[in-house]
Coordinates of C-alpha atoms in Angstrom, one line a residue:
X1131 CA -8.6 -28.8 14.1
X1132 CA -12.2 -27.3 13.0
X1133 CA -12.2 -25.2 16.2
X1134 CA -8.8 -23.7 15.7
X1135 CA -9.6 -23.0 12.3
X1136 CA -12.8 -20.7 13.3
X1137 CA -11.1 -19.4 16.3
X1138 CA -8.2 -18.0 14.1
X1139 CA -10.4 -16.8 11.5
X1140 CA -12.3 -15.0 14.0
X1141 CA -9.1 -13.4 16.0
X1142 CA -7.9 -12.4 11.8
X1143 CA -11.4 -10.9 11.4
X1144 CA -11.2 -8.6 15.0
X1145 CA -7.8 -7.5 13.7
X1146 CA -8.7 -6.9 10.1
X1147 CA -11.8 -4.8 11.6
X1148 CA -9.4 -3.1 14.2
X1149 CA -6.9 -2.2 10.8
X1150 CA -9.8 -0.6 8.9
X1151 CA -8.9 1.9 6.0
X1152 CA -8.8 6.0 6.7
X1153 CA -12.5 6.9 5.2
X1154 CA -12.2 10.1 3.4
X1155 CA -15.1 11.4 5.0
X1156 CA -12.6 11.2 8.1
X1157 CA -10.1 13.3 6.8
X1158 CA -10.4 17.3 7.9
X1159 CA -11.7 19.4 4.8
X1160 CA -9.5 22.0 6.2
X1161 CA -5.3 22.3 5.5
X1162 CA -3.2 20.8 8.3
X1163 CA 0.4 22.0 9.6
X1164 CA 2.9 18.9 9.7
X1165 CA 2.3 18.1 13.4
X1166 CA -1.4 18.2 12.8
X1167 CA -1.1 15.6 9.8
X1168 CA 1.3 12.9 12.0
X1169 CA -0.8 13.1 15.1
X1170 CA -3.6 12.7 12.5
X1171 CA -1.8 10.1 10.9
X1172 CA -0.6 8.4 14.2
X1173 CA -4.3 8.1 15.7
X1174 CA -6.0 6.5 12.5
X1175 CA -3.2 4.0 11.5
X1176 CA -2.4 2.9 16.0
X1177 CA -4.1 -0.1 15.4
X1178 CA -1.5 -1.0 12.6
X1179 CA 1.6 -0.5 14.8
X1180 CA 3.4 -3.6 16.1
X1181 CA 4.8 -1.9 19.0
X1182 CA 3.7 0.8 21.0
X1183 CA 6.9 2.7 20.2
X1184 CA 6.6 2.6 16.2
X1185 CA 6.0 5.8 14.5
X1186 CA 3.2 6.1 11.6
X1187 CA 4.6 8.8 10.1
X1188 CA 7.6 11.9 11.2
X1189 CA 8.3 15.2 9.7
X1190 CA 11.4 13.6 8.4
X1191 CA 9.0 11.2 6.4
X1192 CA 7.3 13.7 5.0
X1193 CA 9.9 15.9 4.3
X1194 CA 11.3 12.8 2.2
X1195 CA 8.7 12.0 0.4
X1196 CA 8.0 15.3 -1.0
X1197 CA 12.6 15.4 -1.3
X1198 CA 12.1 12.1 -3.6
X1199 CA 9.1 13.5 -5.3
X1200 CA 6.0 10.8 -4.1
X1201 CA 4.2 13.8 -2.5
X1202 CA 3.5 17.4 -4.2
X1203 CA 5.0 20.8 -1.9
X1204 CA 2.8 22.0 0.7
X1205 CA 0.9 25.0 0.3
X1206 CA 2.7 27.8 2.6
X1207 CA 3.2 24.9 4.7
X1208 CA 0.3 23.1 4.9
X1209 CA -1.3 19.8 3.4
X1210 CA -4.6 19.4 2.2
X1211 CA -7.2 16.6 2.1
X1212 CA -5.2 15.4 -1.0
X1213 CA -2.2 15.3 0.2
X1214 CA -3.0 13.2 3.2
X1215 CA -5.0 10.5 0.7
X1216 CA -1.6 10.4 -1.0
X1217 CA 0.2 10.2 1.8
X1218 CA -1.7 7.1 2.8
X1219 CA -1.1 5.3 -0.6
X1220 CA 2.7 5.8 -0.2
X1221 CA 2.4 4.0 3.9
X1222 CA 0.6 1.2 2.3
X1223 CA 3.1 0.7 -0.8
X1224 CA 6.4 1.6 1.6
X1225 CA 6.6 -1.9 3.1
X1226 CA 7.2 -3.7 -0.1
X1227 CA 8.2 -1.2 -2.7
X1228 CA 10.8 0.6 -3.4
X1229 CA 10.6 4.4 -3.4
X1230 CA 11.4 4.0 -7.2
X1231 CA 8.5 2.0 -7.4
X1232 CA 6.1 3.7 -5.7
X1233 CA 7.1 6.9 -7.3
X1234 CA 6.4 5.3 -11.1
X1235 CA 2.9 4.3 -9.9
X1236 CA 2.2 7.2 -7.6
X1237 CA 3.5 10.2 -10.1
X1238 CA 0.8 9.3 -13.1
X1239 CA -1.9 9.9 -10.5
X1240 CA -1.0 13.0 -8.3
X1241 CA 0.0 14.3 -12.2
X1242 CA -3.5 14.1 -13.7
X1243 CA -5.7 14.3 -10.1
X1244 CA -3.9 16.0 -7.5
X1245 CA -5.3 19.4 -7.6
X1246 CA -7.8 18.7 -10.0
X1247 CA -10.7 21.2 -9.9
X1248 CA -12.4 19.5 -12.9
X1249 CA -13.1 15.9 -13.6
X1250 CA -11.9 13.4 -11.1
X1251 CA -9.5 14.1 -8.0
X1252 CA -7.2 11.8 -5.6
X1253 CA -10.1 11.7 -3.7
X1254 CA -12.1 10.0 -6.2
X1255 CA -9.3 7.4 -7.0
X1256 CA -9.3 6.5 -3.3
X1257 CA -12.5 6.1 -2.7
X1258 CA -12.5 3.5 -5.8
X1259 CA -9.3 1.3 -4.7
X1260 CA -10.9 0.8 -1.3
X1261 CA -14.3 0.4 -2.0
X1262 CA -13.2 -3.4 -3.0
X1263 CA -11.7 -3.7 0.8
X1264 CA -14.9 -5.2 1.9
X1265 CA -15.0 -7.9 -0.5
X1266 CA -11.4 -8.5 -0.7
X1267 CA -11.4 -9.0 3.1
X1268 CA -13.2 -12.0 3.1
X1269 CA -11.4 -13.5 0.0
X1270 CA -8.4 -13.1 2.1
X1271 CA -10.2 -14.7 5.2
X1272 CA -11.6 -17.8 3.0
X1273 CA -7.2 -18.1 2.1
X1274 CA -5.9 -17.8 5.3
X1275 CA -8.8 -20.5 6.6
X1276 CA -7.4 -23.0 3.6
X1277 CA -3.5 -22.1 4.2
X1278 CA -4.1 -22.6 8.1
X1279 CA -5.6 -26.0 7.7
X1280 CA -3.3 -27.0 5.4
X1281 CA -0.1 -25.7 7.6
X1282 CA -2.2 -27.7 10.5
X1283 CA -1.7 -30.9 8.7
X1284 CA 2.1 -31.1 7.7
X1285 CA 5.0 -32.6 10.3
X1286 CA 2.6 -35.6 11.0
X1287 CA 5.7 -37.7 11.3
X1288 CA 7.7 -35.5 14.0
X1289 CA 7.5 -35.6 17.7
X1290 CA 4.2 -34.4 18.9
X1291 CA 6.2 -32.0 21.2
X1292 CA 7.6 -29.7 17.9
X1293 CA 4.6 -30.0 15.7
X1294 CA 3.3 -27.1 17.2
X1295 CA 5.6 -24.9 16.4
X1296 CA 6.4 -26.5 12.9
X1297 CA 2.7 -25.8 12.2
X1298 CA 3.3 -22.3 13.1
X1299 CA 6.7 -22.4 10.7
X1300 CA 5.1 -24.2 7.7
X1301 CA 2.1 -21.4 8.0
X1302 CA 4.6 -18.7 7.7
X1303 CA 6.6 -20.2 5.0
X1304 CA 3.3 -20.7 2.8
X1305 CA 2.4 -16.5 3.5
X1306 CA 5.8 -15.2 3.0
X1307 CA 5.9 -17.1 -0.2
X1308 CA 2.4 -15.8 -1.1
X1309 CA 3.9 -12.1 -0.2
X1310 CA 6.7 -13.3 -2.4
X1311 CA 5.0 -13.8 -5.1
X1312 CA 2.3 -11.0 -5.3
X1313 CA 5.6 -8.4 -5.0
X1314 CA 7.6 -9.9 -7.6
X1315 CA 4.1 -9.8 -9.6
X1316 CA 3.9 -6.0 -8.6
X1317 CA 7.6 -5.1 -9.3
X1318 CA 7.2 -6.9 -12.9
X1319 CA 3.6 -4.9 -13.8
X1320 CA 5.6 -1.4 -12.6
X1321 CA 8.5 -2.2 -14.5
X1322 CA 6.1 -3.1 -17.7
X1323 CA 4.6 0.9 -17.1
X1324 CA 8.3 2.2 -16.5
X1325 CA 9.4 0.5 -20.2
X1326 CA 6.0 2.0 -21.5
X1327 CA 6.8 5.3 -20.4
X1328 CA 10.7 4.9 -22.2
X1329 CA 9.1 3.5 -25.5
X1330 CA 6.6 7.0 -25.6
X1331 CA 9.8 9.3 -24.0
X1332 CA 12.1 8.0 -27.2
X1333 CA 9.1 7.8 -29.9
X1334 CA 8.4 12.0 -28.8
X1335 CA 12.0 12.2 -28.9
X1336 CA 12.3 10.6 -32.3
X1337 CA 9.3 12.9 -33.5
X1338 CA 10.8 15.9 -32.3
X1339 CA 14.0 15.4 -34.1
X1340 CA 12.0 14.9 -37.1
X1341 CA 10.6 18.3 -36.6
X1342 CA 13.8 19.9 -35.8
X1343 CA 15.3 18.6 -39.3
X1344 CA 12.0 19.4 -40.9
X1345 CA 12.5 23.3 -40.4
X1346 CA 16.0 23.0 -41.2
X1347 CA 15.1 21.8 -44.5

């Protein structure tokens, strides 16, 4: 079991190194046409594909994002450094969130920093969120070690012929309900800022009326 343990660790740590995040550094300083930002795109994130056929990113993507209002216009059609850093937040959030969702968490940011010539840019929050990737990789390998073991040791009772793949099964029921979890976590804390943003929208609202019967008076 102890050499299973480190031999899955050690196949999770090739893949986590082989999944590593876009460095800004790595992004052109120059505008890109669509085609230039999905072949970008589609050669930085191919080590995150499941199947050779999956697609990263389309124009039709892109062309929806910026339709729903996750990703500011292009300039005379191109996208800059920014918009490719926000463009990378919304692939990593589109898997579990909702495009309600990601908008009320992308929205505040691109609002304040997108374009921002003074003070900090998207850039800047980037570089911040996955600076802790490092260290947050090997909490996540010290879990998955724990969870594997554990998932190692249940079905002692059934025929030694299933317990294989009932390992496999209990280790997928124990990281889906982790998944379950952290998103129902996520969906709660986005829908705490959504009610925020409704408590400020009708206070302004209330103020304004004030004002408005103010004058009249």
């Amino acid at each position: 079991m102890e050499n299973d343990i480190k031999e899955f660790l050690s196949n999770l740590l090739k893949q986590l190194k082989s999944i590593d995040y876009i460095k800004p550094e790595d992004i052109p300083n120059i505008d890109l046409y669509m085609d230039q930002v999905t072949t970008f795109m589609d050669e930085q994130l191919a080590a995150s594909k499941r199947y050779d056929s999956d697609k990263i990113l389309t124009k039709t993507m892109i062309n929806n994002y910026a339709k729903n209002n996750l990703l500011p216009s292009p300039e005379k059609k191109k996208y800059s450094k920014e918009h490719v850093l926000t463009l990378l937040f919304i692939y990593y959030f589109k898997n579990i969130l909702s495009i309600n969702d990601i908008r009320s968490i992308l929205n505040p940011l691109t609002d304040k920093y997108f374009g921002n010539d003074e003070g900090f840019t998207m850039q800047d929050v980037y570089n911040e969120v996955f600076g802790l990737e490092s260290e947050e990789s090997q909490k996540l390998l010290k879990d998955l070690g724990k969870k594997y073991k554990i998932a190692g040791e249940t079905f002692s009772d059934f025929p030694e012929d299933d317990q294989k793949f009932l390992h496999t099964f209990s280790f997928i029921c124990m990281l889906s309900y982790d998944v379950y979890i952290k998103k129902m976590i996520i969906e709660r804390m986005i829908d705490q800022l959504n009610s925020g943003d409704s408590d400020s929208s009708e206070k302004h609202g209330s103020d304004d009326k004030k004002d408005k019967e103010s004058k009249k008076k």
